[in-house]
């Protein structure tokens, strides 16, 4: 929009200048609590180009868990995949501040001591991330399972073996020794009990850690594996099948969507599609 926001209707994109002048002349004002919010609502939906962290609320410091006052303005439409849930508990306010400025040791220590959500009560280990921190490829999965919780490393079970094979197929290993490397991290750093689905509040609390890992690695490509990782990173509820085959973005980094290795173990027929996804990731990274 090139017009200045000089009248109450200037943010409504389908009105031309003459119509806006007429409405203004008639004294018709289009109600909007905040022009920017409405502009965002009315704008055509972009391909997710997430320049802000994926989780909705900035969580440091958390506001006290007061109920919303009766006269509070209505919240902007919630982001679909990871909409905020209940207000934070006292424990959930304990994530250290300054995550976005941390170096690797500080970040690792912050995750190891994190008590920002209830998962800290049931975890045996935090699962920070593993691999080559100077690589141009980053793999993002969902959350630690039982083996990962025991060992403190992502993707160490059967799904992890398949992930290693997938990486080898594109000439990479997680260590990067003698080959190209990859850095592997999960959206959640702690295991959800009984491998239940991660909850929005847990994602919101954990997300700054992943965002910082991405910022420190500075990968050329992120391969997001599985519905949960994909939908959390891209803030969408679209199924993987509709998101595959094109390049998305998280924090400015190209993201390729593919199936989770655990799913591929159950559904080997889809391994061919996962291979296509890895080829797209290679092409995308090499084309940069
Ligand atoms: N599944 C994941 O998404 N991450 C792990 O670390 C293990 C299994």
CSV table of C-alpha atoms and ligand atoms in Angstrom, one decimal:
chain,number,residue,atom,x,y,z
A,1,UNK,CA,0.0,0.0,0.0
A,2,UNK,CA,1.5,3.3,-1.0
A,3,UNK,CA,-1.1,5.7,0.5
A,4,UNK,CA,-0.2,7.1,3.8
A,5,UNK,CA,-2.4,5.9,6.7
A,6,UNK,CA,-4.1,9.2,6.9
A,7,UNK,CA,-7.6,8.1,7.3
A,8,UNK,CA,-9.4,5.4,9.2
A,9,UNK,CA,-10.0,3.3,6.1
A,10,UNK,CA,-6.5,3.5,4.5
A,11,UNK,CA,-5.5,0.1,5.8
A,12,UNK,CA,-8.4,-1.7,4.1
A,13,UNK,CA,-6.7,-3.1,1.0
A,14,UNK,CA,-9.7,-3.7,-1.3
A,15,UNK,CA,-10.8,0.0,-1.2
A,16,UNK,CA,-9.4,2.3,-3.8
A,17,UNK,CA,-8.5,5.9,-3.1
A,18,UNK,CA,-11.9,7.2,-4.5
A,19,UNK,CA,-13.9,4.7,-2.3
A,20,UNK,CA,-11.8,5.6,0.7
A,21,UNK,CA,-12.4,9.4,0.0
A,22,UNK,CA,-16.1,8.7,-0.3
A,23,UNK,CA,-16.3,6.8,2.9
A,24,UNK,CA,-14.2,9.4,4.7
A,25,UNK,CA,-16.5,12.1,3.3
A,26,UNK,CA,-19.5,10.1,4.6
A,27,UNK,CA,-17.9,9.9,8.0
A,28,UNK,CA,-17.7,6.1,7.8
A,29,UNK,CA,-14.8,4.8,9.8
A,30,UNK,CA,-13.8,1.2,9.7
A,31,UNK,CA,-13.3,0.1,13.2
A,32,UNK,CA,-9.9,-1.4,14.0
A,33,UNK,CA,-8.3,-1.8,17.4
A,34,UNK,CA,-4.8,-1.7,15.9
A,35,UNK,CA,-4.2,-0.8,12.2
A,36,UNK,CA,-1.2,-3.1,12.0
A,37,UNK,CA,-3.1,-6.1,13.4
A,38,UNK,CA,-5.9,-5.6,10.9
A,39,UNK,CA,-3.5,-5.1,8.0
A,40,UNK,CA,-1.9,-8.4,8.9
A,41,UNK,CA,-5.2,-10.1,9.1
A,42,UNK,CA,-6.3,-8.8,5.7
A,43,UNK,CA,-3.1,-9.3,3.9
A,44,UNK,CA,-2.8,-12.3,1.6
A,45,UNK,CA,-1.4,-15.3,3.5
A,46,UNK,CA,2.3,-15.4,2.7
A,47,UNK,CA,4.3,-18.6,2.4
A,48,UNK,CA,5.5,-18.9,6.0
A,49,UNK,CA,8.6,-16.7,6.1
A,50,UNK,CA,9.2,-16.8,9.8
A,51,UNK,CA,11.5,-14.0,10.8
A,52,UNK,CA,10.3,-14.0,14.3
A,53,UNK,CA,10.7,-17.0,16.6
A,54,UNK,CA,8.1,-19.7,15.9
A,55,UNK,CA,6.5,-19.7,19.3
A,56,UNK,CA,4.0,-17.0,19.9
A,57,UNK,CA,4.7,-15.1,23.1
A,58,UNK,CA,8.1,-13.6,23.9
A,59,UNK,CA,8.6,-15.6,27.1
A,60,UNK,CA,11.3,-13.7,28.9
A,61,UNK,CA,10.4,-12.4,31.3
A,62,UNK,CA,7.0,-14.0,31.6
A,63,UNK,CA,4.2,-11.8,32.9
A,64,UNK,CA,2.6,-12.8,36.1
A,65,UNK,CA,-0.2,-15.3,35.6
A,66,UNK,CA,-3.1,-12.9,36.2
A,67,UNK,CA,-6.4,-13.5,34.6
A,68,UNK,CA,-7.1,-11.1,31.7
A,69,UNK,CA,-9.0,-8.0,32.8
A,70,UNK,CA,-12.6,-8.0,31.6
A,71,UNK,CA,-11.9,-4.9,29.4
A,72,UNK,CA,-8.8,-6.4,27.8
A,73,UNK,CA,-8.8,-6.0,24.0
A,74,UNK,CA,-9.4,-9.2,22.1
A,75,UNK,CA,-6.1,-11.0,21.3
A,76,UNK,CA,-5.0,-11.1,17.7
A,77,UNK,CA,-5.8,-14.5,16.0
A,78,UNK,CA,-3.7,-17.2,17.5
A,79,UNK,CA,-0.9,-18.8,15.5
A,80,UNK,CA,-2.3,-22.2,14.5
A,81,UNK,CA,0.1,-24.9,15.4
A,82,UNK,CA,1.5,-23.6,18.7
A,83,UNK,CA,-1.1,-21.3,20.1
A,84,UNK,CA,-0.5,-20.3,23.7
A,85,UNK,CA,-2.3,-22.5,26.2
A,86,UNK,CA,-2.7,-21.9,29.9
A,87,UNK,CA,-0.9,-19.0,31.6
A,88,UNK,CA,2.6,-19.9,32.8
A,89,UNK,CA,3.0,-21.4,36.2
A,90,UNK,CA,5.8,-20.1,38.5
A,91,UNK,CA,8.1,-22.9,37.4
A,92,UNK,CA,7.5,-21.9,33.8
A,93,UNK,CA,8.9,-18.5,34.4
A,94,UNK,CA,12.3,-19.9,35.3
A,95,UNK,CA,13.9,-20.1,31.9
A,96,UNK,CA,17.1,-18.1,32.0
A,97,UNK,CA,17.0,-14.7,30.3
A,98,UNK,CA,19.3,-13.7,27.5
A,99,UNK,CA,19.1,-17.0,25.5
A,100,UNK,CA,19.2,-15.1,22.2
A,101,UNK,CA,22.7,-13.8,23.1
A,102,UNK,CA,24.2,-17.0,24.5
A,103,UNK,CA,27.2,-18.8,23.1
A,104,UNK,CA,27.3,-22.6,22.9
A,105,UNK,CA,28.5,-23.4,26.4
A,106,UNK,CA,26.0,-20.9,28.0
A,107,UNK,CA,23.2,-22.3,25.9
A,108,UNK,CA,24.0,-25.9,26.7
A,109,UNK,CA,24.2,-25.0,30.4
A,110,UNK,CA,20.9,-23.1,30.2
A,111,UNK,CA,19.1,-26.1,28.7
A,112,UNK,CA,20.7,-28.5,31.2
A,113,UNK,CA,19.3,-26.5,34.1
A,114,UNK,CA,16.0,-25.5,32.5
A,115,UNK,CA,12.9,-25.8,34.6
A,116,UNK,CA,10.7,-23.7,32.5
A,117,UNK,CA,8.0,-26.3,32.0
A,118,UNK,CA,6.7,-29.5,33.7
A,119,UNK,CA,8.9,-31.8,31.6
A,120,UNK,CA,11.8,-31.1,33.9
A,121,UNK,CA,10.1,-33.2,36.5
A,122,UNK,CA,10.0,-36.3,34.5
A,123,UNK,CA,13.1,-36.1,32.3
A,124,UNK,CA,16.2,-38.1,33.1
A,125,UNK,CA,18.4,-36.0,30.8
A,126,UNK,CA,17.9,-32.9,28.7
A,127,UNK,CA,18.7,-33.6,25.1
A,128,UNK,CA,20.4,-30.5,23.8
A,129,UNK,CA,21.5,-31.4,20.3
A,130,UNK,CA,24.4,-33.1,18.6
A,131,UNK,CA,26.6,-32.9,15.6
A,132,UNK,CA,28.8,-30.6,13.6
A,133,UNK,CA,28.1,-27.1,14.8
A,134,UNK,CA,29.9,-25.6,11.8
A,135,UNK,CA,27.9,-27.5,9.2
A,136,UNK,CA,25.5,-26.1,6.7
A,137,UNK,CA,22.8,-28.7,7.3
A,138,UNK,CA,20.5,-28.8,10.3
A,139,UNK,CA,18.0,-31.5,11.1
A,140,UNK,CA,15.1,-30.7,13.4
A,141,UNK,CA,13.0,-33.4,15.0
A,142,UNK,CA,10.2,-33.4,17.5
A,143,UNK,CA,11.3,-34.4,21.0
A,144,UNK,CA,13.4,-37.0,22.8
A,145,UNK,CA,12.0,-40.4,23.2
A,146,UNK,CA,13.0,-42.9,25.8
A,147,UNK,CA,16.4,-43.8,24.5
A,148,UNK,CA,17.3,-40.2,23.9
A,149,UNK,CA,16.1,-39.3,27.4
A,150,UNK,CA,18.4,-42.0,28.8
A,151,UNK,CA,21.4,-41.0,26.7
A,152,UNK,CA,21.0,-37.3,26.4
A,153,UNK,CA,21.5,-37.4,22.7
A,154,UNK,CA,18.9,-36.9,19.9
A,155,UNK,CA,17.9,-39.7,17.6
A,156,UNK,CA,19.8,-42.6,19.1
A,157,UNK,CA,17.1,-45.3,18.7
A,158,UNK,CA,15.9,-47.1,15.6
A,159,UNK,CA,14.7,-43.9,14.1
A,160,UNK,CA,18.1,-42.4,14.7
A,161,UNK,CA,19.7,-45.3,12.8
A,162,UNK,CA,17.5,-44.6,9.9
A,163,UNK,CA,18.3,-40.9,10.2
A,164,UNK,CA,22.0,-41.7,10.1
A,165,UNK,CA,21.4,-43.8,6.9
A,166,UNK,CA,19.5,-40.9,5.4
A,167,UNK,CA,22.4,-38.6,6.2
A,168,UNK,CA,24.9,-41.0,4.7
A,169,UNK,CA,22.8,-41.1,1.5
A,170,UNK,CA,23.5,-37.4,1.1
A,171,UNK,CA,27.1,-37.8,2.0
A,172,UNK,CA,26.9,-36.6,5.6
A,173,UNK,CA,27.3,-37.9,9.1
A,174,UNK,CA,26.3,-36.3,12.4
A,175,UNK,CA,30.0,-36.0,13.5
A,176,UNK,CA,31.1,-34.6,10.2
A,177,UNK,CA,34.4,-36.4,10.6
A,178,UNK,CA,35.8,-37.2,7.1
A,179,UNK,CA,32.5,-36.2,5.5
A,180,UNK,CA,30.2,-33.2,5.5
A,181,UNK,CA,28.3,-32.9,8.8
A,182,UNK,CA,24.9,-32.2,10.1
A,183,UNK,CA,23.7,-30.7,13.3
A,184,UNK,CA,20.7,-32.4,14.9
A,185,UNK,CA,18.3,-30.9,17.4
A,186,UNK,CA,14.7,-31.3,18.5
A,187,UNK,CA,11.9,-28.8,19.0
A,188,UNK,CA,11.7,-30.0,22.7
A,189,UNK,CA,14.8,-30.6,24.7
A,190,UNK,CA,13.0,-32.9,27.3
A,191,UNK,CA,11.0,-36.0,26.8
A,192,UNK,CA,7.3,-35.8,27.1
A,193,UNK,CA,6.1,-38.5,29.4
A,194,UNK,CA,5.2,-41.7,27.6
A,195,UNK,CA,6.1,-39.9,24.3
A,196,UNK,CA,2.8,-38.0,24.4
A,197,UNK,CA,2.5,-35.0,22.0
A,198,UNK,CA,4.3,-31.9,23.0
A,199,UNK,CA,2.0,-29.2,24.4
A,200,UNK,CA,1.9,-25.7,23.1
A,201,UNK,CA,3.2,-24.3,26.4
A,202,UNK,CA,6.2,-26.6,26.3
A,203,UNK,CA,7.0,-25.6,22.8
A,204,UNK,CA,6.7,-21.9,23.6
A,205,UNK,CA,9.1,-22.3,26.5
A,206,UNK,CA,11.6,-24.4,24.6
A,207,UNK,CA,11.6,-22.6,21.3
A,208,UNK,CA,14.1,-19.9,22.1
A,209,UNK,CA,16.7,-22.6,22.6
A,210,UNK,CA,16.2,-24.0,19.1
A,211,UNK,CA,16.1,-20.5,17.6
A,212,UNK,CA,19.5,-19.8,19.2
A,213,UNK,CA,20.9,-23.1,18.0
A,214,UNK,CA,19.8,-22.1,14.5
A,215,UNK,CA,21.4,-18.7,14.9
A,216,UNK,CA,24.7,-20.2,16.1
A,217,UNK,CA,24.9,-22.9,13.4
A,218,UNK,CA,23.7,-20.6,10.6
A,219,UNK,CA,22.8,-23.5,8.4
A,220,UNK,CA,22.1,-23.1,4.7
A,221,UNK,CA,19.2,-25.5,5.1
A,222,UNK,CA,17.0,-27.0,7.8
A,223,UNK,CA,15.4,-30.3,7.2
A,224,UNK,CA,12.3,-30.5,9.4
A,225,UNK,CA,11.3,-34.1,10.1
A,226,UNK,CA,7.8,-35.1,11.0
A,227,UNK,CA,4.5,-33.4,11.4
A,228,UNK,CA,5.2,-31.9,14.8
A,229,UNK,CA,8.5,-30.4,14.0
A,230,UNK,CA,7.3,-29.1,10.7
A,231,UNK,CA,4.1,-27.5,12.0
A,232,UNK,CA,5.9,-26.0,15.0
A,233,UNK,CA,8.7,-24.4,12.8
A,234,UNK,CA,6.4,-23.2,10.2
A,235,UNK,CA,3.5,-22.3,12.4
A,236,UNK,CA,1.0,-24.0,10.4
A,237,UNK,CA,-1.5,-26.9,10.7
A,238,UNK,CA,-1.1,-28.0,7.1
A,239,UNK,CA,-0.2,-31.7,6.8
A,240,UNK,CA,3.2,-32.7,5.6
A,241,UNK,CA,1.9,-34.0,2.3
A,242,UNK,CA,0.8,-30.4,1.4
A,243,UNK,CA,4.0,-28.8,2.6
A,244,UNK,CA,6.6,-31.1,0.9
A,245,UNK,CA,8.2,-30.2,-2.3
A,246,UNK,CA,8.8,-26.5,-1.7
A,247,UNK,CA,11.0,-24.3,0.3
A,248,UNK,CA,9.8,-22.7,3.5
A,249,UNK,CA,11.7,-20.5,5.9
A,250,UNK,CA,12.4,-20.3,9.5
A,251,UNK,CA,14.3,-17.3,10.9
A,252,UNK,CA,15.3,-16.6,7.3
A,253,UNK,CA,16.8,-20.1,6.8
A,254,UNK,CA,15.3,-22.3,4.0
A,255,UNK,CA,13.3,-25.2,5.4
A,256,UNK,CA,12.6,-28.5,3.6
A,257,UNK,CA,9.8,-30.6,5.0
A,258,UNK,CA,10.0,-34.4,5.2
A,259,UNK,CA,8.7,-37.4,7.0
A,260,UNK,CA,9.9,-38.4,10.4
A,261,UNK,CA,12.3,-41.4,10.4
A,262,UNK,CA,10.0,-43.2,12.9
A,263,UNK,CA,7.1,-42.8,10.4
A,264,UNK,CA,9.3,-44.1,7.6
A,265,UNK,CA,10.1,-47.2,9.6
A,266,UNK,CA,6.4,-47.9,9.8
A,267,UNK,CA,5.7,-46.8,6.3
A,268,UNK,CA,8.7,-47.8,4.1
A,269,UNK,CA,6.8,-47.0,0.9
A,270,UNK,CA,7.2,-43.3,1.7
A,271,UNK,CA,11.0,-43.5,1.8
A,272,UNK,CA,11.1,-42.6,-1.9
A,273,UNK,CA,9.3,-39.4,-1.0
A,274,UNK,CA,11.8,-38.7,1.8
A,275,UNK,CA,14.6,-39.2,-0.7
A,276,UNK,CA,13.0,-36.6,-3.0
A,277,UNK,CA,12.9,-34.3,0.0
A,278,UNK,CA,16.6,-34.8,0.7
A,279,UNK,CA,17.4,-34.1,-2.9
A,280,UNK,CA,15.4,-30.9,-2.8
A,281,UNK,CA,17.4,-30.0,0.4
A,282,UNK,CA,20.7,-30.7,-1.4
A,283,UNK,CA,19.6,-28.6,-4.4
A,284,UNK,CA,18.4,-25.8,-2.3
A,285,UNK,CA,21.5,-25.7,-0.2
A,286,UNK,CA,23.8,-25.9,-3.1
A,287,UNK,CA,21.9,-23.3,-5.0
A,288,UNK,CA,22.6,-20.7,-2.3
B,1,LIG,N1,12.3,-38.5,17.5
B,1,LIG,C1,12.6,-37.2,17.4
B,1,LIG,O1,11.9,-36.4,16.8
B,1,LIG,N2,13.7,-36.8,18.1
B,1,LIG,C2,14.5,-37.7,18.7
B,1,LIG,O2,15.5,-37.2,19.2
B,1,LIG,C3,14.2,-39.0,18.8
B,1,LIG,C4,13.0,-39.4,18.2
